[in-house]
Amino acid sequence: MKTIKQLKVSTPSSNYSIYFGNDFINSFPLKKISNSKEIFFIFDSKLPDLSIRKVKSFIRKSKPSKFESFRFIANEKNKSLETSQKIIEKLIDLKFSRDSLIVSFGGGITTDLAGFVASVYLRGIEVMHIPTTLLAQVDASVGGKTGVNSKKFKNMIGAFKQPEAVLIDTYFLKSLSKRHLAAGYSEIIKHALIEDKDLLSKLDNFDQNIQKKGNITELSNLIRTSTKIKANIVGQDEREKSVRAYLNFGHTFAHAIESVQSFKGLNHGEAVGVGMVCAAKLSLLLGKINSQEFDKIKSLIKKFNLPTKLPTNCEPARILKAMQSDKKSKDTTLRFIILDGIGKAKIVENVDREKILNSLKI
Ligand code: GLY
């Protein structure tokens, strides 16, 4: 019998569970999540065949009356209205009803796209996620942010759509590259820094070799603690009117780095790694953490193989300009999430230009 742990998420719009375990998909009954008999499976075609077969067999065991799939290459270009439309036309052609369930299987691009389609098809059908990257397990699949990219900007089109459930199976992480794992650790570090000092010391002592016996269970525990932090925040502020903004710690800097590099340099998690060093430096400059705390944050980020320096083409003045033209920033005032001591976040506005530029000197 596989050990499966459960975390209940409660938001104003819905209540659902996240299930955690290692290689448990095939022993998990889908009917525990949904009674839908019409299942539409959206998955990233780059995933290993064995993993795809595992999830298809998990779905078939629920004896659906209709079971169809959509495979696509999950990349930023395909996270689009065009791909959503292809999926929607297929759902229409195959006569999927309002009682259908979409099962998404892939990283954040897949969960975002599938969630978006589920939010608009017939004004909303059920969706559940089986995230396969560490980043999607601790961040993208939880909290109901879904969306696609516009022609020019990332994530400009979307909806809040909470899933029926999320199945977080560490089995899928075993085929992830070191670089993709690091990208996910970045979001776990973020959750620890804004909310949980204990998680920070666990990360400090964590041995990242997940092939070593026992380490995958420890990673599963870290994922659970991290997800719980996000779920609590989303429970208080589903639509990002207040505390959910804390989850953007490091992200104002990260988005600017990604945009200056035309999304072809650091990946999102890596950009968040450097972005958190900048946000920690800003916290130091504003007197909210001390230099030992800043050094500790920087070395933890480094320990998880994340960059701690700005890439060569990202001079501070260019990053500041990119932050000022971020389409998602509120009017023209820049808002930053800083640390008010380790384990506590705070929003600041009207920061001097000099301080912002100095926070980029890391
Ligand atoms: N990734 C940040 C959020 O879900 O709010």
CSV table of C-alpha atoms and ligand atoms in Angstrom, one decimal:
chain,number,residue,atom,x,y,z
A,1,MET,CA,0.0,0.0,0.0
A,2,LYS,CA,1.5,3.4,-1.0
A,3,THR,CA,1.6,6.2,1.4
A,4,ILE,CA,-0.5,9.1,0.2
A,5,LYS,CA,-0.7,12.3,2.2
A,6,GLN,CA,-3.5,14.8,1.8
A,7,LEU,CA,-3.6,18.6,2.1
A,8,LYS,CA,-7.0,20.4,2.0
A,9,VAL,CA,-7.2,23.7,0.2
A,10,SER,CA,-10.0,26.0,1.1
A,11,THR,CA,-10.6,29.1,-1.0
A,12,PRO,CA,-13.7,31.4,-1.3
A,13,SER,CA,-14.5,29.8,-4.7
A,14,SER,CA,-13.9,26.1,-3.9
A,15,ASN,CA,-12.4,23.4,-1.6
A,16,TYR,CA,-10.2,20.7,-2.9
A,17,SER,CA,-7.3,18.4,-2.0
A,18,ILE,CA,-3.8,18.0,-3.0
A,19,TYR,CA,-2.4,14.5,-2.7
A,20,PHE,CA,1.3,13.7,-2.2
A,21,GLY,CA,3.2,10.5,-2.6
A,22,ASN,CA,5.8,8.6,-4.5
A,23,ASP,CA,4.7,6.6,-7.5
A,24,PHE,CA,1.1,6.4,-6.2
A,25,ILE,CA,-0.9,7.4,-9.4
A,26,ASN,CA,-1.8,3.9,-10.3
A,27,SER,CA,-3.1,3.0,-6.9
A,28,PHE,CA,-5.2,6.2,-6.6
A,29,PRO,CA,-8.9,6.0,-7.6
A,30,LEU,CA,-9.9,8.9,-9.9
A,31,LYS,CA,-13.5,8.6,-8.6
A,32,LYS,CA,-12.3,10.0,-5.3
A,33,ILE,CA,-11.8,13.3,-7.2
A,34,SER,CA,-14.6,13.4,-9.7
A,35,ASN,CA,-17.6,11.4,-10.9
A,36,SER,CA,-17.2,12.6,-14.4
A,37,LYS,CA,-17.2,9.9,-17.1
A,38,GLU,CA,-16.0,12.1,-19.9
A,39,ILE,CA,-12.3,12.7,-19.6
A,40,PHE,CA,-10.1,14.8,-21.8
A,41,PHE,CA,-6.4,14.4,-21.2
A,42,ILE,CA,-4.0,17.2,-22.1
A,43,PHE,CA,-0.3,16.3,-21.9
A,44,ASP,CA,3.1,17.4,-22.8
A,45,SER,CA,4.4,15.2,-25.6
A,46,LYS,CA,8.0,15.6,-24.3
A,47,LEU,CA,7.3,13.5,-21.2
A,48,PRO,CA,8.6,9.9,-21.1
A,49,ASP,CA,6.4,7.3,-22.7
A,50,LEU,CA,6.3,5.3,-19.5
A,51,SER,CA,4.9,8.2,-17.5
A,52,ILE,CA,2.3,9.0,-20.2
A,53,ARG,CA,1.2,5.3,-20.1
A,54,LYS,CA,1.0,5.3,-16.3
A,55,VAL,CA,-1.4,8.3,-16.3
A,56,LYS,CA,-3.5,6.9,-19.2
A,57,SER,CA,-3.9,3.7,-17.3
A,58,PHE,CA,-4.9,5.6,-14.1
A,59,ILE,CA,-7.6,7.3,-16.2
A,60,ARG,CA,-8.8,4.1,-17.9
A,61,LYS,CA,-9.2,2.4,-14.5
A,62,SER,CA,-12.0,4.8,-13.8
A,63,LYS,CA,-13.8,3.3,-16.8
A,64,PRO,CA,-14.7,6.6,-18.5
A,65,SER,CA,-17.4,6.5,-21.1
A,66,LYS,CA,-15.4,8.9,-23.2
A,67,PHE,CA,-11.6,9.3,-23.1
A,68,GLU,CA,-9.7,11.5,-25.6
A,69,SER,CA,-6.4,13.2,-25.6
A,70,PHE,CA,-4.6,16.3,-26.8
A,71,ARG,CA,-0.8,16.2,-27.0
A,72,PHE,CA,1.3,19.2,-27.6
A,73,ILE,CA,4.9,20.4,-27.2
A,74,ALA,CA,4.7,22.5,-24.1
A,75,ASN,CA,6.7,25.6,-24.7
A,76,GLU,CA,5.9,29.3,-24.3
A,77,LYS,CA,5.0,29.7,-28.0
A,78,ASN,CA,2.4,27.0,-27.8
A,79,LYS,CA,0.9,28.4,-24.5
A,80,SER,CA,-1.4,30.5,-26.7
A,81,LEU,CA,-4.9,31.3,-27.6
A,82,GLU,CA,-4.3,29.3,-30.8
A,83,THR,CA,-3.5,26.1,-28.9
A,84,SER,CA,-6.5,26.8,-26.6
A,85,GLN,CA,-8.7,27.1,-29.6
A,86,LYS,CA,-7.5,23.8,-31.1
A,87,ILE,CA,-8.3,22.1,-27.8
A,88,ILE,CA,-11.7,23.7,-27.6
A,89,GLU,CA,-12.6,22.8,-31.2
A,90,LYS,CA,-11.6,19.2,-30.4
A,91,LEU,CA,-13.8,19.2,-27.3
A,92,ILE,CA,-16.7,20.6,-29.4
A,93,ASP,CA,-16.2,18.0,-32.2
A,94,LEU,CA,-16.1,15.2,-29.7
A,95,LYS,CA,-19.2,16.5,-27.9
A,96,PHE,CA,-17.7,16.8,-24.5
A,97,SER,CA,-20.4,17.9,-22.2
A,98,ARG,CA,-20.5,20.3,-19.2
A,99,ASP,CA,-19.9,17.3,-16.9
A,100,SER,CA,-16.4,16.6,-18.4
A,101,LEU,CA,-13.1,16.6,-16.6
A,102,ILE,CA,-9.9,17.8,-18.0
A,103,VAL,CA,-6.8,16.0,-16.7
A,104,SER,CA,-3.6,18.0,-17.3
A,105,PHE,CA,-0.2,16.3,-17.2
A,106,GLY,CA,3.0,18.3,-17.6
A,107,GLY,CA,4.8,21.3,-16.2
A,108,GLY,CA,3.5,24.8,-15.5
A,109,ILE,CA,2.8,25.6,-19.2
A,110,THR,CA,0.5,22.5,-19.4
A,111,THR,CA,-1.3,23.2,-16.1
A,112,ASP,CA,-1.8,26.9,-17.1
A,113,LEU,CA,-3.1,26.1,-20.5
A,114,ALA,CA,-5.4,23.2,-19.4
A,115,GLY,CA,-6.8,25.2,-16.5
A,116,PHE,CA,-7.5,28.1,-18.9
A,117,VAL,CA,-9.4,25.9,-21.3
A,118,ALA,CA,-11.3,24.4,-18.4
A,119,SER,CA,-12.3,27.8,-17.3
A,120,VAL,CA,-13.8,28.9,-20.6
A,121,TYR,CA,-15.1,25.7,-22.3
A,122,LEU,CA,-18.9,25.8,-21.8
A,123,ARG,CA,-18.3,28.5,-19.2
A,124,GLY,CA,-16.3,26.2,-17.1
A,125,ILE,CA,-15.7,22.4,-16.7
A,126,GLU,CA,-13.7,20.5,-14.1
A,127,VAL,CA,-9.9,20.3,-14.2
A,128,MET,CA,-7.4,18.3,-12.2
A,129,HIS,CA,-3.6,18.6,-12.5
A,130,ILE,CA,-0.8,16.1,-12.4
A,131,PRO,CA,2.2,18.3,-12.4
A,132,THR,CA,5.5,16.8,-13.5
A,133,THR,CA,8.0,19.5,-12.7
A,134,LEU,CA,9.1,20.6,-9.3
A,135,LEU,CA,8.1,24.2,-10.2
A,136,ALA,CA,4.6,23.1,-11.2
A,137,GLN,CA,4.2,20.9,-8.1
A,138,VAL,CA,5.0,23.7,-5.7
A,139,ASP,CA,3.7,26.6,-7.6
A,140,ALA,CA,1.8,26.6,-10.9
A,141,SER,CA,-0.6,23.7,-10.2
A,142,VAL,CA,-1.8,25.2,-6.9
A,143,GLY,CA,-3.9,28.3,-6.4
A,144,GLY,CA,-5.9,28.5,-9.6
A,145,LYS,CA,-4.0,31.0,-11.7
A,146,THR,CA,-4.4,29.8,-15.3
A,147,GLY,CA,-3.6,31.5,-18.6
A,148,VAL,CA,-1.9,31.8,-21.9
A,149,ASN,CA,0.5,34.3,-23.4
A,150,SER,CA,-0.5,37.2,-25.7
A,151,LYS,CA,1.5,37.7,-28.9
A,152,LYS,CA,3.8,40.1,-27.0
A,153,PHE,CA,3.5,39.4,-23.3
A,154,LYS,CA,3.5,36.4,-21.0
A,155,ASN,CA,0.4,35.4,-19.1
A,156,MET,CA,-1.7,38.4,-20.2
A,157,ILE,CA,-4.9,36.3,-20.8
A,158,GLY,CA,-6.3,34.1,-18.2
A,159,ALA,CA,-8.7,33.3,-15.4
A,160,PHE,CA,-8.8,32.1,-11.8
A,161,LYS,CA,-9.9,28.5,-11.9
A,162,GLN,CA,-9.3,26.2,-8.9
A,163,PRO,CA,-8.8,22.5,-9.8
A,164,GLU,CA,-10.8,19.6,-8.4
A,165,ALA,CA,-7.5,18.2,-7.1
A,166,VAL,CA,-3.8,18.1,-7.6
A,167,LEU,CA,-1.8,14.9,-7.6
A,168,ILE,CA,1.8,15.5,-6.7
A,169,ASP,CA,3.8,12.4,-7.4
A,170,THR,CA,7.5,12.6,-6.9
A,171,TYR,CA,8.0,9.7,-9.3
A,172,PHE,CA,7.8,12.2,-12.2
A,173,LEU,CA,10.6,14.3,-10.8
A,174,LYS,CA,13.2,11.5,-11.2
A,175,SER,CA,13.5,12.2,-15.0
A,176,LEU,CA,13.9,16.0,-14.5
A,177,SER,CA,17.2,17.6,-15.3
A,178,LYS,CA,19.3,19.2,-12.5
A,179,ARG,CA,18.4,22.6,-14.1
A,180,HIS,CA,14.7,22.0,-14.0
A,181,LEU,CA,14.9,20.8,-10.4
A,182,ALA,CA,16.8,23.9,-9.4
A,183,ALA,CA,14.0,26.0,-11.0
A,184,GLY,CA,11.5,24.4,-8.6
A,185,TYR,CA,13.7,24.7,-5.5
A,186,SER,CA,13.7,28.4,-6.2
A,187,GLU,CA,9.9,28.7,-5.4
A,188,ILE,CA,10.3,26.5,-2.3
A,189,ILE,CA,13.1,28.8,-1.1
A,190,LYS,CA,10.7,31.8,-1.8
A,191,HIS,CA,7.9,30.2,0.3
A,192,ALA,CA,10.4,29.6,3.2
A,193,LEU,CA,11.8,33.2,3.0
A,194,ILE,CA,8.4,34.8,3.1
A,195,GLU,CA,6.7,32.6,5.6
A,196,ASP,CA,8.6,29.8,7.3
A,197,LYS,CA,12.0,29.9,9.1
A,198,ASP,CA,11.8,26.2,9.9
A,199,LEU,CA,11.5,25.3,6.2
A,200,LEU,CA,14.5,27.4,5.6
A,201,SER,CA,16.7,25.4,8.0
A,202,LYS,CA,15.3,22.2,6.5
A,203,LEU,CA,16.4,23.4,3.1
A,204,ASP,CA,19.8,24.3,4.6
A,205,ASN,CA,20.2,20.7,5.7
A,206,PHE,CA,18.6,19.0,2.7
A,207,ASP,CA,20.7,16.7,0.5
A,208,GLN,CA,19.5,17.2,-3.1
A,209,ASN,CA,20.6,13.8,-4.4
A,210,ILE,CA,17.1,12.4,-4.9
A,211,GLN,CA,18.4,9.1,-6.2
A,212,LYS,CA,19.8,8.4,-2.6
A,213,LYS,CA,17.5,6.3,-0.4
A,214,GLY,CA,15.1,8.3,1.7
A,215,ASN,CA,15.8,11.6,0.0
A,216,ILE,CA,12.8,11.4,-2.2
A,217,THR,CA,10.5,11.2,0.9
A,218,GLU,CA,12.3,14.1,2.4
A,219,LEU,CA,11.7,16.1,-0.9
A,220,SER,CA,8.1,15.1,-0.8
A,221,ASN,CA,7.9,16.5,2.7
A,222,LEU,CA,9.5,19.8,1.6
A,223,ILE,CA,7.0,20.0,-1.3
A,224,ARG,CA,4.1,19.4,1.1
A,225,THR,CA,5.3,22.1,3.5
A,226,SER,CA,5.9,24.5,0.7
A,227,THR,CA,2.6,23.8,-1.0
A,228,LYS,CA,0.8,24.3,2.4
A,229,ILE,CA,2.3,27.8,2.7
A,230,LYS,CA,1.0,28.7,-0.8
A,231,ALA,CA,-2.4,27.1,-0.1
A,232,ASN,CA,-2.8,29.1,3.1
A,233,ILE,CA,-2.0,32.4,1.3
A,234,VAL,CA,-4.3,31.6,-1.5
A,235,GLY,CA,-7.0,30.7,1.0
A,236,GLN,CA,-6.7,34.2,2.5
A,237,ASP,CA,-6.5,36.0,-0.8
A,238,GLU,CA,-7.5,34.0,-3.8
A,239,ARG,CA,-7.5,36.9,-6.3
A,240,GLU,CA,-4.3,38.7,-5.2
A,241,LYS,CA,-5.9,41.8,-3.6
A,242,SER,CA,-3.5,41.6,-0.7
A,243,VAL,CA,-1.2,38.9,0.8
A,244,ARG,CA,-1.1,36.7,-2.3
A,245,ALA,CA,1.2,39.4,-3.7
A,246,TYR,CA,3.9,38.1,-1.2
A,247,LEU,CA,4.2,35.1,-3.6
A,248,ASN,CA,5.8,37.6,-6.0
A,249,PHE,CA,8.9,37.9,-3.8
A,250,GLY,CA,11.8,38.2,-6.2
A,251,HIS,CA,9.4,38.2,-9.2
A,252,THR,CA,9.5,42.0,-10.1
A,253,PHE,CA,13.2,41.6,-10.7
A,254,ALA,CA,12.8,38.1,-12.3
A,255,HIS,CA,10.2,39.2,-14.8
A,256,ALA,CA,12.5,42.1,-15.9
A,257,ILE,CA,15.5,39.8,-16.3
A,258,GLU,CA,13.4,37.3,-18.3
A,259,SER,CA,12.1,40.1,-20.5
A,260,VAL,CA,15.5,41.8,-21.1
A,261,GLN,CA,16.8,38.3,-22.2
A,262,SER,CA,13.7,37.9,-24.4
A,263,PHE,CA,12.8,34.8,-22.5
A,264,LYS,CA,15.8,33.0,-24.0
A,265,GLY,CA,18.2,33.2,-21.2
A,266,LEU,CA,17.6,32.1,-17.6
A,267,ASN,CA,14.5,30.1,-17.1
A,268,HIS,CA,11.7,31.4,-14.7
A,269,GLY,CA,13.0,29.6,-11.6
A,270,GLU,CA,16.6,30.7,-12.2
A,271,ALA,CA,15.5,34.3,-12.8
A,272,VAL,CA,13.5,34.1,-9.5
A,273,GLY,CA,16.7,32.9,-7.8
A,274,VAL,CA,18.6,36.0,-8.9
A,275,GLY,CA,15.5,38.1,-8.3
A,276,MET,CA,15.3,36.9,-4.7
A,277,VAL,CA,18.9,38.0,-4.1
A,278,CYS,CA,18.0,41.5,-5.5
A,279,ALA,CA,14.9,41.6,-3.3
A,280,ALA,CA,16.9,40.5,-0.3
A,281,LYS,CA,19.5,43.2,-1.1
A,282,LEU,CA,16.6,45.7,-1.2
A,283,SER,CA,15.4,44.4,2.2
A,284,LEU,CA,19.0,45.0,3.5
A,285,LEU,CA,19.2,48.5,2.0
A,286,LEU,CA,15.9,49.3,3.7
A,287,GLY,CA,17.2,48.1,7.0
A,288,LYS,CA,14.8,45.1,7.2
A,289,ILE,CA,17.4,42.3,7.3
A,290,ASN,CA,21.1,42.4,8.3
A,291,SER,CA,24.1,41.6,6.2
A,292,GLN,CA,24.5,38.1,7.8
A,293,GLU,CA,20.9,37.3,6.9
A,294,PHE,CA,21.5,38.6,3.3
A,295,ASP,CA,24.6,36.4,3.0
A,296,LYS,CA,22.7,33.4,4.3
A,297,ILE,CA,20.0,33.9,1.7
A,298,LYS,CA,22.5,34.3,-1.1
A,299,SER,CA,24.4,31.1,-0.1
A,300,LEU,CA,21.2,29.1,0.2
A,301,ILE,CA,20.1,30.1,-3.3
A,302,LYS,CA,23.6,29.2,-4.5
A,303,LYS,CA,23.5,25.8,-2.8
A,304,PHE,CA,20.5,24.9,-5.0
A,305,ASN,CA,22.5,25.6,-8.2
A,306,LEU,CA,20.6,28.8,-8.9
A,307,PRO,CA,22.3,31.9,-10.2
A,308,THR,CA,23.0,34.7,-7.7
A,309,LYS,CA,24.4,37.3,-10.2
A,310,LEU,CA,22.7,39.3,-12.9
A,311,PRO,CA,23.4,37.8,-16.4
A,312,THR,CA,25.9,39.8,-18.4
A,313,ASN,CA,23.4,41.6,-20.7
A,314,CYS,CA,21.3,42.7,-17.7
A,315,GLU,CA,22.8,45.9,-16.5
A,316,PRO,CA,20.9,47.5,-13.6
A,317,ALA,CA,19.7,50.5,-15.6
A,318,ARG,CA,18.2,48.1,-18.3
A,319,ILE,CA,16.5,46.0,-15.6
A,320,LEU,CA,15.0,49.1,-14.0
A,321,LYS,CA,13.6,50.2,-17.4
A,322,ALA,CA,12.1,46.8,-18.0
A,323,MET,CA,10.5,46.8,-14.5
A,324,GLN,CA,9.0,50.2,-15.3
A,325,SER,CA,7.5,49.0,-18.5
A,326,ASP,CA,6.1,45.7,-17.1
A,327,LYS,CA,2.6,45.5,-18.4
A,328,LYS,CA,1.3,44.0,-15.2
A,329,SER,CA,2.7,46.6,-12.8
A,330,LYS,CA,0.1,48.8,-11.1
A,331,ASP,CA,0.1,52.2,-12.8
A,332,THR,CA,3.6,53.6,-12.9
A,333,THR,CA,4.6,53.0,-9.2
A,334,LEU,CA,6.9,50.1,-8.8
A,335,ARG,CA,5.9,47.8,-6.0
A,336,PHE,CA,8.4,45.4,-4.4
A,337,ILE,CA,7.9,42.5,-2.0
A,338,ILE,CA,10.7,42.6,0.5
A,339,LEU,CA,11.5,40.7,3.7
A,340,ASP,CA,10.6,42.3,7.0
A,341,GLY,CA,13.1,39.9,8.7
A,342,ILE,CA,13.5,36.3,7.5
A,343,GLY,CA,10.1,34.5,7.3
A,344,LYS,CA,8.0,37.6,6.9
A,345,ALA,CA,7.1,39.6,3.8
A,346,LYS,CA,6.0,43.1,3.2
A,347,ILE,CA,5.0,45.3,0.2
A,348,VAL,CA,6.9,48.5,-0.4
A,349,GLU,CA,6.3,51.3,-2.9
A,350,ASN,CA,7.9,54.6,-3.7
A,351,VAL,CA,11.5,53.2,-3.3
A,352,ASP,CA,14.2,55.7,-4.4
A,353,ARG,CA,15.6,55.0,-7.8
A,354,GLU,CA,19.2,54.9,-6.3
A,355,LYS,CA,18.1,52.2,-3.8
A,356,ILE,CA,16.5,50.1,-6.6
A,357,LEU,CA,19.7,50.4,-8.7
A,358,ASN,CA,21.8,49.5,-5.7
A,359,SER,CA,19.6,46.4,-5.0
A,360,LEU,CA,20.6,45.3,-8.5
A,361,LYS,CA,24.3,45.4,-7.5
A,362,ILE,CA,24.7,42.0,-6.0
B,1,GLY,N1,2.8,32.2,-8.6
B,1,GLY,C1,2.3,33.1,-7.8
B,1,GLY,C2,0.8,32.9,-7.5
B,1,GLY,O1,0.3,31.9,-7.8
B,1,GLY,O2,0.2,33.8,-7.0
